[in-house]
Amino acid sequence: MSHQHPASDATTALQADLRAKGVRYALASFVDLHGVSKAKAVPLEHLGQMMAGSELFTGAALDGVPQEVSDDEVAAVPDPASATVLPWQPEVAWFASDLHLHGRPFDACSRHILGRVRQEAAAMGFRFNLGIETEFFVLKKGAAGGWVPFSDRDTLDKPAYDVRGLLDNLPWLDELVQAMNGLGWGVYSFDHEDGPGQFETDFDYADVLTMADRLTFFKLMAKEIAHRHGLLATFMPKPFGDRTGSGAHFNMSLADLQTGVNLFATPEATPGEVTKLAEHFIAGVLRHAPAICAVIAPTVNSYKRLVAQGSMSGFTWAPVFVCYGNNNRTNMLRIPSPGGRVECRAADISCNPYLGAALMLAAGLEGIREQRDPGAPNLVNAYTLSAAERAERGLNMLPRTLGEAVEAFAADPLAESVFGDAMFNAFISYKREEWESYHSAVSEWEQHRYLEFF
């Protein structure tokens, strides 16, 4: 390829910029079904080849890259706009990549799946803006084994917003937050969450593809920074049965593609309100909520978070009902007090953000096209309603288990059209196997309950 080609010129400029920053290696990264970053590394001198798709991967070696061992390899084609120098290891740069096969986009690539739905939104004149709240636990090995909070003082029954726990963890938190802001993410808040050893960071929203890339990188970065401090950052949704789980609340809005104007915000910017367009979007999401749940709460463990009660501090704050409402945390979809956006609280931090956002956006766009009505909002604490009262209000529950969720996903034509045949079937197969494997395992709870009882 001639160095006079515009793409080559751009790559040469990018290479020079990275070299000036001390970068020696580049990662062509993509995600598996779980949203975990996978990559090959190349010396910076080979950046041009990498950007052209030189790095090949055997899909059959990975979860959710549905290929047979006899299939040709897929190539990672990096997005140059995603170039990110690792704050904790600045000799390495990370690139989010799309997978290609035989020179064409690979249909089962998670990032490409989101890209297809993103293009669908663009054809309707919309940009999908997304903010994701990152909740996670950071733990150390306990003296008696097992995992415990880093701070020995982090023992409160209700530790939410605890200042001592926050300050005790500041050494690694400071490194993480400074890294995020150094990348231009705009962290505006971070706090100790409702479980000992649990934290949340909040940063600026972005276009959905940028945000999915950032969450993928965030998980890698948080784990690596915690590891440097001798700690474990975990994105398991519910590590402890008696504590709250870790969500990844999706804060969603559609903007005019040309002007950037928020199309979910009412002209008067009325607090707690959204536009008719947003209501149609909500209706679409609610219609496909059971299938969406399989993707945004994708593990056996996810459904131990999606319960109404069980936390030592009272309610779990996790939604279990397919409904929407105002500043009400018992709904799957919540309209926060400022209005102008919709928050999905069912998503947890283990989700693959590309797949979760793709199905969520597709459902919302369907609601807009069909001008669906979400019905009356739920404005009460749904946790406290009886089954009869919920039935009277038409409040259905989200799937109670991964098994129930994956069957809802399998039965939803929208899920198949969004994922494409290969990823749709791979997701169902993997998650059914995960559910069956869970039921084949004998847990400590079963031994305690039954071993001496019978």
Short mmCIF file of C-alpha atoms in Angstrom, two decimals:
data_model
loop_
_atom_site.label_atom_id
_atom_site.label_comp_id
_atom_site.label_asym_id
_atom_site.label_seq_id
_atom_site.Cartn_x
_atom_site.Cartn_y
_atom_site.Cartn_z
CA MET A 1 0.00 0.00 0.00
CA SER A 2 1.37 3.41 -0.95
CA HIS A 3 2.32 5.74 1.86
CA GLN A 4 0.51 8.46 -0.11
CA HIS A 5 -2.83 6.74 0.56
CA PRO A 6 -4.85 8.85 3.05
CA ALA A 7 -5.30 5.92 5.42
CA SER A 8 -1.58 5.27 5.41
CA ASP A 9 -0.88 8.94 6.06
CA ALA A 10 -3.25 8.83 8.99
CA THR A 11 -1.62 5.67 10.31
CA THR A 12 1.84 7.19 9.93
CA ALA A 13 0.71 10.25 11.90
CA LEU A 14 -0.85 8.04 14.57
CA GLN A 15 2.31 5.97 14.78
CA ALA A 16 4.43 9.09 15.24
CA ASP A 17 2.08 10.41 17.93
CA LEU A 18 2.17 7.14 19.85
CA ARG A 19 5.95 6.92 19.54
CA ALA A 20 6.25 10.43 20.97
CA LYS A 21 4.23 9.26 23.96
CA GLY A 22 6.64 6.41 24.60
CA VAL A 23 4.46 3.64 23.16
CA ARG A 24 6.38 0.58 21.94
CA TYR A 25 3.57 -1.95 21.45
CA ALA A 26 -0.03 -1.89 20.18
CA LEU A 27 -2.90 -4.22 21.05
CA ALA A 28 -5.51 -5.15 18.44
CA SER A 29 -8.30 -5.92 20.90
CA PHE A 30 -11.81 -7.31 20.53
CA VAL A 31 -14.23 -8.94 22.97
CA ASP A 32 -15.58 -12.44 23.37
CA LEU A 33 -19.20 -13.25 24.20
CA HIS A 34 -18.61 -12.12 27.80
CA GLY A 35 -17.29 -8.69 26.82
CA VAL A 36 -13.76 -9.58 27.98
CA SER A 37 -10.94 -7.95 26.02
CA LYS A 38 -8.79 -10.30 23.91
CA ALA A 39 -5.83 -9.16 21.81
CA LYS A 40 -2.58 -9.74 20.01
CA ALA A 41 0.31 -7.33 20.49
CA VAL A 42 2.54 -5.94 17.75
CA PRO A 43 5.63 -3.74 17.94
CA LEU A 44 4.74 -0.17 17.06
CA GLU A 45 6.79 -0.48 13.86
CA HIS A 46 4.11 -2.87 12.59
CA LEU A 47 1.16 -0.59 13.38
CA GLY A 48 0.40 -0.13 9.66
CA GLN A 49 -0.04 -3.86 9.12
CA MET A 50 -2.10 -4.18 12.29
CA MET A 51 -4.45 -1.38 11.24
CA ALA A 52 -4.96 -3.18 7.92
CA GLY A 53 -6.06 -6.37 9.70
CA SER A 54 -2.85 -8.40 9.84
CA GLU A 55 -3.64 -9.97 13.24
CA LEU A 56 -5.60 -13.22 12.89
CA PHE A 57 -7.47 -15.17 15.55
CA THR A 58 -8.90 -18.68 15.75
CA GLY A 59 -12.52 -18.09 16.71
CA ALA A 60 -13.06 -21.67 17.90
CA ALA A 61 -10.56 -21.02 20.71
CA LEU A 62 -12.88 -18.43 22.28
CA ASP A 63 -16.36 -18.23 23.80
CA GLY A 64 -18.84 -16.56 21.50
CA VAL A 65 -16.72 -16.27 18.37
CA PRO A 66 -18.79 -18.96 16.67
CA GLN A 67 -16.47 -20.85 14.35
CA GLU A 68 -15.42 -24.43 13.78
CA VAL A 69 -11.77 -25.39 14.16
CA SER A 70 -11.73 -25.91 10.38
CA ASP A 71 -12.87 -22.35 9.62
CA ASP A 72 -10.58 -19.61 8.39
CA GLU A 73 -9.30 -17.21 11.03
CA VAL A 74 -10.95 -13.88 11.75
CA ALA A 75 -8.93 -10.66 11.55
CA ALA A 76 -9.06 -7.79 14.05
CA VAL A 77 -9.40 -4.45 12.25
CA PRO A 78 -8.70 -1.67 14.79
CA ASP A 79 -10.68 1.55 15.04
CA PRO A 80 -8.00 4.30 15.02
CA ALA A 81 -10.32 6.65 16.96
CA SER A 82 -10.24 4.22 19.90
CA ALA A 83 -6.44 4.40 20.40
CA THR A 84 -5.83 4.43 24.15
CA VAL A 85 -2.45 4.49 25.87
CA LEU A 86 -2.55 2.30 28.97
CA PRO A 87 -2.21 4.74 31.90
CA TRP A 88 -0.64 2.07 34.11
CA GLN A 89 1.64 0.72 31.34
CA PRO A 90 2.26 3.61 28.91
CA GLU A 91 4.52 1.65 26.58
CA VAL A 92 1.34 -0.11 25.33
CA ALA A 93 -1.60 1.29 23.34
CA TRP A 94 -5.00 -0.46 23.12
CA PHE A 95 -7.31 -0.38 20.11
CA ALA A 96 -10.92 -1.53 20.02
CA SER A 97 -11.35 -3.63 16.89
CA ASP A 98 -14.03 -5.13 14.68
CA LEU A 99 -13.58 -8.68 13.50
CA HIS A 100 -13.51 -9.37 9.76
CA LEU A 101 -13.64 -12.62 7.80
CA HIS A 102 -12.46 -12.85 4.18
CA GLY A 103 -12.17 -9.07 4.03
CA ARG A 104 -15.74 -8.42 5.18
CA PRO A 105 -17.22 -7.65 8.63
CA PHE A 106 -17.74 -10.81 10.68
CA ASP A 107 -21.46 -10.97 11.45
CA ALA A 108 -20.95 -12.46 14.92
CA CYS A 109 -18.55 -9.76 16.16
CA SER A 110 -20.05 -8.04 19.24
CA ARG A 111 -18.82 -4.60 18.20
CA HIS A 112 -20.10 -5.08 14.66
CA ILE A 113 -23.52 -6.14 15.99
CA LEU A 114 -23.77 -2.86 17.88
CA GLY A 115 -22.48 -1.02 14.81
CA ARG A 116 -25.32 -2.41 12.68
CA VAL A 117 -28.01 -1.18 15.10
CA ARG A 118 -26.17 2.13 15.48
CA GLN A 119 -26.39 2.58 11.70
CA GLU A 120 -30.09 1.78 11.87
CA ALA A 121 -30.52 4.58 14.41
CA ALA A 122 -28.49 6.94 12.22
CA ALA A 123 -30.76 6.17 9.25
CA MET A 124 -33.67 7.35 11.42
CA GLY A 125 -31.75 10.54 12.26
CA PHE A 126 -30.70 9.51 15.78
CA ARG A 127 -27.49 9.23 17.77
CA PHE A 128 -27.80 6.94 20.80
CA ASN A 129 -26.08 8.49 23.80
CA LEU A 130 -25.23 6.21 26.70
CA GLY A 131 -23.81 6.67 30.17
CA ILE A 132 -22.96 3.60 32.27
CA GLU A 133 -22.54 3.68 36.05
CA THR A 134 -19.75 1.29 37.02
CA GLU A 135 -20.30 -0.63 40.27
CA PHE A 136 -17.72 -3.21 41.33
CA PHE A 137 -16.01 -4.74 44.36
CA VAL A 138 -12.31 -4.44 45.18
CA LEU A 139 -11.16 -7.09 47.65
CA LYS A 140 -8.10 -8.69 49.22
CA LYS A 141 -7.39 -12.22 50.37
CA GLY A 142 -8.50 -12.68 53.97
CA ALA A 143 -6.28 -14.19 56.66
CA ALA A 144 -8.71 -17.08 57.00
CA GLY A 145 -9.10 -17.46 53.24
CA GLY A 146 -11.79 -16.03 51.04
CA TRP A 147 -12.14 -12.44 49.89
CA VAL A 148 -12.63 -9.47 52.22
CA PRO A 149 -12.67 -5.66 51.85
CA PHE A 150 -9.30 -3.94 51.56
CA SER A 151 -10.04 -1.77 54.60
CA ASP A 152 -10.40 -3.52 57.95
CA ARG A 153 -12.76 -0.71 58.96
CA ASP A 154 -15.12 -1.44 56.06
CA THR A 155 -17.54 -3.43 58.22
CA LEU A 156 -20.71 -1.32 58.47
CA ASP A 157 -24.12 -2.90 57.92
CA LYS A 158 -24.99 0.16 55.83
CA PRO A 159 -21.69 1.29 54.29
CA ALA A 160 -23.14 3.37 51.44
CA TYR A 161 -21.28 6.70 51.09
CA ASP A 162 -19.00 5.82 54.03
CA VAL A 163 -16.17 8.36 54.11
CA ARG A 164 -13.71 6.22 56.08
CA GLY A 165 -14.08 3.30 53.68
CA LEU A 166 -13.62 5.64 50.75
CA LEU A 167 -10.48 7.29 52.14
CA ASP A 168 -8.94 3.97 53.19
CA ASN A 169 -9.26 2.83 49.56
CA LEU A 170 -8.04 6.10 48.08
CA PRO A 171 -4.56 4.82 47.07
CA TRP A 172 -5.95 2.59 44.29
CA LEU A 173 -9.08 4.71 43.71
CA ASP A 174 -6.98 7.81 43.11
CA GLU A 175 -4.86 5.99 40.55
CA LEU A 176 -8.00 4.74 38.77
CA VAL A 177 -9.82 8.09 38.74
CA GLN A 178 -6.74 10.00 37.64
CA ALA A 179 -6.27 7.49 34.82
CA MET A 180 -9.90 7.89 33.71
CA ASN A 181 -9.66 11.67 33.71
CA GLY A 182 -6.30 11.53 31.95
CA LEU A 183 -8.12 9.70 29.16
CA GLY A 184 -10.69 12.50 28.98
CA TRP A 185 -13.61 10.53 30.39
CA GLY A 186 -14.77 13.29 32.73
CA VAL A 187 -15.23 11.55 36.08
CA TYR A 188 -17.60 13.74 38.07
CA SER A 189 -18.24 11.52 41.08
CA PHE A 190 -17.12 8.34 42.82
CA ASP A 191 -18.23 6.81 46.10
CA HIS A 192 -18.36 3.85 48.42
CA GLU A 193 -21.41 1.81 47.49
CA ASP A 194 -23.85 -0.24 49.56
CA GLY A 195 -21.61 -3.27 50.12
CA PRO A 196 -18.29 -3.48 52.02
CA GLY A 197 -15.56 -3.21 49.40
CA GLN A 198 -18.00 -1.95 46.75
CA PHE A 199 -17.45 1.26 44.77
CA GLU A 200 -18.94 3.22 41.90
CA THR A 201 -17.46 5.67 39.42
CA ASP A 202 -19.59 8.03 37.32
CA PHE A 203 -18.25 9.71 34.20
CA ASP A 204 -19.54 11.56 31.14
CA TYR A 205 -21.91 9.91 28.71
CA ALA A 206 -20.88 9.43 25.08
CA ASP A 207 -22.02 7.95 21.81
CA VAL A 208 -22.99 4.32 22.42
CA LEU A 209 -20.00 2.82 20.58
CA THR A 210 -17.54 5.03 22.45
CA MET A 211 -19.19 4.14 25.77
CA ALA A 212 -19.10 0.40 25.06
CA ASP A 213 -15.40 0.70 24.20
CA ARG A 214 -14.81 2.65 27.40
CA LEU A 215 -16.60 0.15 29.64
CA THR A 216 -14.59 -2.67 28.06
CA PHE A 217 -11.37 -0.76 28.70
CA PHE A 218 -12.52 0.27 32.19
CA LYS A 219 -12.88 -3.34 33.27
CA LEU A 220 -9.37 -4.12 32.04
CA MET A 221 -7.94 -0.99 33.65
CA ALA A 222 -9.64 -1.43 37.03
CA LYS A 223 -8.48 -5.03 37.27
CA GLU A 224 -4.90 -4.14 36.36
CA ILE A 225 -4.67 -1.16 38.73
CA ALA A 226 -6.18 -3.17 41.59
CA HIS A 227 -3.74 -6.00 40.84
CA ARG A 228 -0.83 -3.56 41.12
CA HIS A 229 -2.03 -2.84 44.66
CA GLY A 230 -2.32 -6.55 45.52
CA LEU A 231 -6.11 -6.48 45.20
CA LEU A 232 -8.86 -8.06 43.11
CA ALA A 233 -11.38 -5.94 41.22
CA THR A 234 -14.36 -8.14 40.45
CA PHE A 235 -17.28 -7.54 38.12
CA MET A 236 -19.22 -10.50 39.44
CA PRO A 237 -22.77 -9.17 39.85
CA LYS A 238 -23.44 -10.61 43.33
CA PRO A 239 -20.28 -11.78 45.16
CA PHE A 240 -21.97 -11.98 48.58
CA GLY A 241 -25.45 -13.25 49.29
CA ASP A 242 -26.11 -10.82 52.13
CA ARG A 243 -24.97 -7.68 50.30
CA THR A 244 -26.11 -5.66 47.34
CA GLY A 245 -24.96 -6.58 43.85
CA SER A 246 -23.13 -4.53 41.25
CA GLY A 247 -25.21 -2.89 38.55
CA ALA A 248 -24.20 -1.10 35.35
CA HIS A 249 -27.17 1.22 34.98
CA PHE A 250 -27.68 2.28 31.36
CA ASN A 251 -28.55 6.00 31.16
CA MET A 252 -29.99 6.42 27.67
CA SER A 253 -31.12 9.20 25.35
CA LEU A 254 -31.45 9.82 21.64
CA ALA A 255 -29.99 12.97 20.11
CA ASP A 256 -30.63 14.55 16.74
CA LEU A 257 -27.83 13.26 14.53
CA GLN A 258 -27.27 16.67 12.92
CA THR A 259 -27.77 19.12 15.79
CA GLY A 260 -26.96 16.99 18.83
CA VAL A 261 -30.17 18.17 20.54
CA ASN A 262 -31.46 15.72 23.18
CA LEU A 263 -34.72 14.33 21.77
CA PHE A 264 -35.76 12.83 25.13
CA ALA A 265 -35.76 16.26 26.84
CA THR A 266 -39.05 18.17 26.78
CA PRO A 267 -38.91 21.71 25.32
CA GLU A 268 -39.42 23.16 28.79
CA ALA A 269 -36.86 20.73 30.24
CA THR A 270 -39.47 19.78 32.83
CA PRO A 271 -37.93 17.77 35.71
CA GLY A 272 -38.92 14.13 35.73
CA GLU A 273 -40.42 14.22 32.25
CA VAL A 274 -39.45 12.91 28.82
CA THR A 275 -40.84 13.41 25.33
CA LYS A 276 -43.32 11.23 23.44
CA LEU A 277 -40.39 9.89 21.44
CA ALA A 278 -38.81 8.69 24.69
CA GLU A 279 -42.08 7.07 25.74
CA HIS A 280 -42.20 5.12 22.47
CA PHE A 281 -38.59 4.07 23.11
CA ILE A 282 -39.54 2.94 26.63
CA ALA A 283 -42.48 0.94 25.27
CA GLY A 284 -40.21 -0.89 22.85
CA VAL A 285 -37.75 -1.81 25.58
CA LEU A 286 -40.52 -3.02 27.91
CA ARG A 287 -41.99 -5.18 25.14
CA HIS A 288 -38.69 -7.04 24.76
CA ALA A 289 -37.60 -6.82 28.41
CA PRO A 290 -37.37 -10.58 29.10
CA ALA A 291 -35.06 -11.14 26.11
CA ILE A 292 -33.02 -8.02 26.90
CA CYS A 293 -32.62 -9.29 30.46
CA ALA A 294 -30.71 -12.35 29.22
CA VAL A 295 -28.10 -10.05 27.67
CA ILE A 296 -27.78 -7.31 30.30
CA ALA A 297 -27.97 -9.79 33.21
CA PRO A 298 -26.13 -12.65 31.50
CA THR A 299 -24.99 -15.01 34.28
CA VAL A 300 -26.47 -17.44 36.79
CA ASN A 301 -25.22 -15.09 39.47
CA SER A 302 -27.01 -12.08 37.91
CA TYR A 303 -30.38 -13.31 39.13
CA LYS A 304 -29.23 -13.36 42.73
CA ARG A 305 -28.93 -9.59 42.33
CA LEU A 306 -32.35 -9.16 40.73
CA VAL A 307 -34.34 -9.82 43.90
CA ALA A 308 -36.55 -7.43 45.85
CA GLN A 309 -35.03 -8.07 49.27
CA GLY A 310 -32.11 -9.85 50.86
CA SER A 311 -29.56 -7.11 51.42
CA MET A 312 -28.45 -6.38 54.98
CA SER A 313 -29.22 -2.72 54.37
CA GLY A 314 -32.83 -3.45 53.41
CA PHE A 315 -33.93 -3.55 49.80
CA THR A 316 -31.43 -4.60 47.16
CA TRP A 317 -32.25 -1.55 45.01
CA ALA A 318 -32.39 -3.88 42.00
CA PRO A 319 -35.50 -3.88 39.78
CA VAL A 320 -37.55 -7.04 39.32
CA PHE A 321 -40.58 -5.60 37.50
CA VAL A 322 -41.13 -4.87 33.80
CA CYS A 323 -42.31 -1.29 34.22
CA TYR A 324 -41.18 2.31 34.11
CA GLY A 325 -41.73 5.33 36.30
CA ASN A 326 -40.28 8.41 37.87
CA ASN A 327 -37.36 8.60 40.29
CA ASN A 328 -38.38 5.13 41.46
CA ARG A 329 -35.76 2.43 41.82
CA THR A 330 -38.23 -0.46 41.82
CA ASN A 331 -38.84 -0.07 38.07
CA MET A 332 -36.73 -1.65 35.35
CA LEU A 333 -36.76 1.74 33.59
CA ARG A 334 -36.52 4.91 35.65
CA ILE A 335 -36.82 8.54 34.61
CA PRO A 336 -34.40 10.36 36.94
CA SER A 337 -35.46 13.63 38.55
CA PRO A 338 -33.78 15.95 36.01
CA GLY A 339 -35.68 14.25 33.17
CA GLY A 340 -34.42 14.02 29.60
CA ARG A 341 -33.08 10.47 29.85
CA VAL A 342 -34.13 6.93 30.69
CA GLU A 343 -32.19 4.71 33.08
CA CYS A 344 -32.29 0.92 32.82
CA ARG A 345 -31.47 -0.48 36.24
CA ALA A 346 -31.61 -4.17 35.33
CA ALA A 347 -28.20 -4.19 33.63
CA ASP A 348 -25.35 -5.55 35.73
CA ILE A 349 -21.63 -5.02 35.50
CA SER A 350 -20.91 -8.47 34.01
CA CYS A 351 -22.72 -7.67 30.77
CA ASN A 352 -21.14 -7.39 27.34
CA PRO A 353 -21.93 -3.69 26.68
CA TYR A 354 -21.90 -4.07 22.90
CA LEU A 355 -24.54 -6.79 22.90
CA GLY A 356 -26.61 -5.28 25.70
CA ALA A 357 -26.71 -1.85 24.10
CA ALA A 358 -27.44 -3.31 20.65
CA LEU A 359 -30.55 -5.18 21.77
CA MET A 360 -31.72 -2.32 23.98
CA LEU A 361 -31.39 0.21 21.16
CA ALA A 362 -33.06 -2.07 18.62
CA ALA A 363 -36.03 -2.55 20.94
CA GLY A 364 -36.33 1.19 21.52
CA LEU A 365 -36.18 1.95 17.80
CA GLU A 366 -38.92 -0.60 17.17
CA GLY A 367 -41.08 1.16 19.76
CA ILE A 368 -40.48 4.46 17.96
CA ARG A 369 -41.27 3.08 14.52
CA GLU A 370 -44.49 1.50 15.79
CA GLN A 371 -45.29 4.48 18.07
CA ARG A 372 -45.93 2.14 20.96
CA ASP A 373 -47.51 3.34 24.20
CA PRO A 374 -45.77 2.31 27.44
CA GLY A 375 -48.95 2.77 29.47
CA ALA A 376 -49.17 4.54 32.81
CA PRO A 377 -45.94 4.88 34.82
CA ASN A 378 -45.55 3.01 38.08
CA LEU A 379 -45.10 5.61 40.80
CA VAL A 380 -45.21 3.40 43.90
CA ASN A 381 -42.77 1.11 45.67
CA ALA A 382 -43.50 -2.08 43.73
CA TYR A 383 -41.51 -4.14 46.26
CA THR A 384 -44.32 -3.66 48.81
CA LEU A 385 -47.26 -4.55 46.55
CA SER A 386 -48.99 -7.90 46.94
CA ALA A 387 -49.20 -10.30 44.00
CA ALA A 388 -52.87 -9.33 43.52
CA GLU A 389 -52.03 -5.62 43.54
CA ARG A 390 -49.26 -6.16 40.99
CA ALA A 391 -51.62 -8.14 38.77
CA GLU A 392 -54.19 -5.35 38.99
CA ARG A 393 -51.56 -2.84 37.87
CA GLY A 394 -50.27 -5.13 35.11
CA LEU A 395 -46.79 -5.38 36.66
CA ASN A 396 -45.01 -8.45 35.33
CA MET A 397 -41.72 -9.68 36.73
CA LEU A 398 -38.44 -9.88 34.91
CA PRO A 399 -37.08 -13.42 34.44
CA ARG A 400 -36.20 -14.93 37.80
CA THR A 401 -33.34 -17.14 36.52
CA LEU A 402 -30.84 -17.27 33.70
CA GLY A 403 -32.69 -20.31 32.38
CA GLU A 404 -35.94 -18.37 32.13
CA ALA A 405 -34.19 -15.37 30.56
CA VAL A 406 -32.34 -17.32 27.88
CA GLU A 407 -35.54 -19.06 26.79
CA ALA A 408 -37.22 -15.66 26.48
CA PHE A 409 -34.25 -14.54 24.39
CA ALA A 410 -34.50 -17.65 22.21
CA ALA A 411 -38.20 -17.00 21.57
CA ASP A 412 -37.82 -13.33 20.61
CA PRO A 413 -37.51 -12.66 16.85
CA LEU A 414 -35.94 -9.25 17.52
CA ALA A 415 -33.05 -10.90 19.39
CA GLU A 416 -32.38 -13.16 16.42
CA SER A 417 -32.48 -10.32 13.90
CA VAL A 418 -30.13 -8.14 16.00
CA PHE A 419 -27.59 -10.85 16.84
CA GLY A 420 -27.66 -12.66 13.48
CA ASP A 421 -27.89 -16.42 13.21
CA ALA A 422 -24.37 -17.32 14.32
CA MET A 423 -24.16 -15.19 17.49
CA PHE A 424 -27.84 -15.79 18.32
CA ASN A 425 -27.33 -19.56 18.32
CA ALA A 426 -23.95 -19.34 20.04
CA PHE A 427 -25.37 -17.18 22.84
CA ILE A 428 -28.29 -19.53 23.42
CA SER A 429 -26.08 -22.62 23.34
CA TYR A 430 -23.51 -21.18 25.75
CA LYS A 431 -26.09 -19.84 28.21
CA ARG A 432 -28.17 -23.01 28.21
CA GLU A 433 -25.01 -24.97 28.96
CA GLU A 434 -24.12 -22.51 31.75
CA TRP A 435 -27.57 -23.01 33.30
CA GLU A 436 -27.34 -26.81 33.05
CA SER A 437 -23.82 -26.80 34.48
CA TYR A 438 -25.00 -24.74 37.45
CA HIS A 439 -27.67 -27.32 38.24
CA SER A 440 -25.18 -30.17 38.00
CA ALA A 441 -22.92 -28.63 40.66
CA VAL A 442 -23.49 -29.40 44.34
CA SER A 443 -23.21 -26.20 46.37
CA GLU A 444 -22.07 -25.60 49.93
CA TRP A 445 -25.62 -24.47 50.70
CA GLU A 446 -26.96 -27.90 49.66
CA GLN A 447 -24.40 -29.72 51.79
CA HIS A 448 -25.24 -27.61 54.85
CA ARG A 449 -28.97 -28.11 54.34
CA TYR A 450 -29.17 -31.76 53.34
CA LEU A 451 -25.99 -33.71 54.20
CA GLU A 452 -26.93 -34.49 57.80
CA PHE A 453 -30.65 -33.79 57.48
CA PHE A 454 -31.41 -36.92 55.46
#
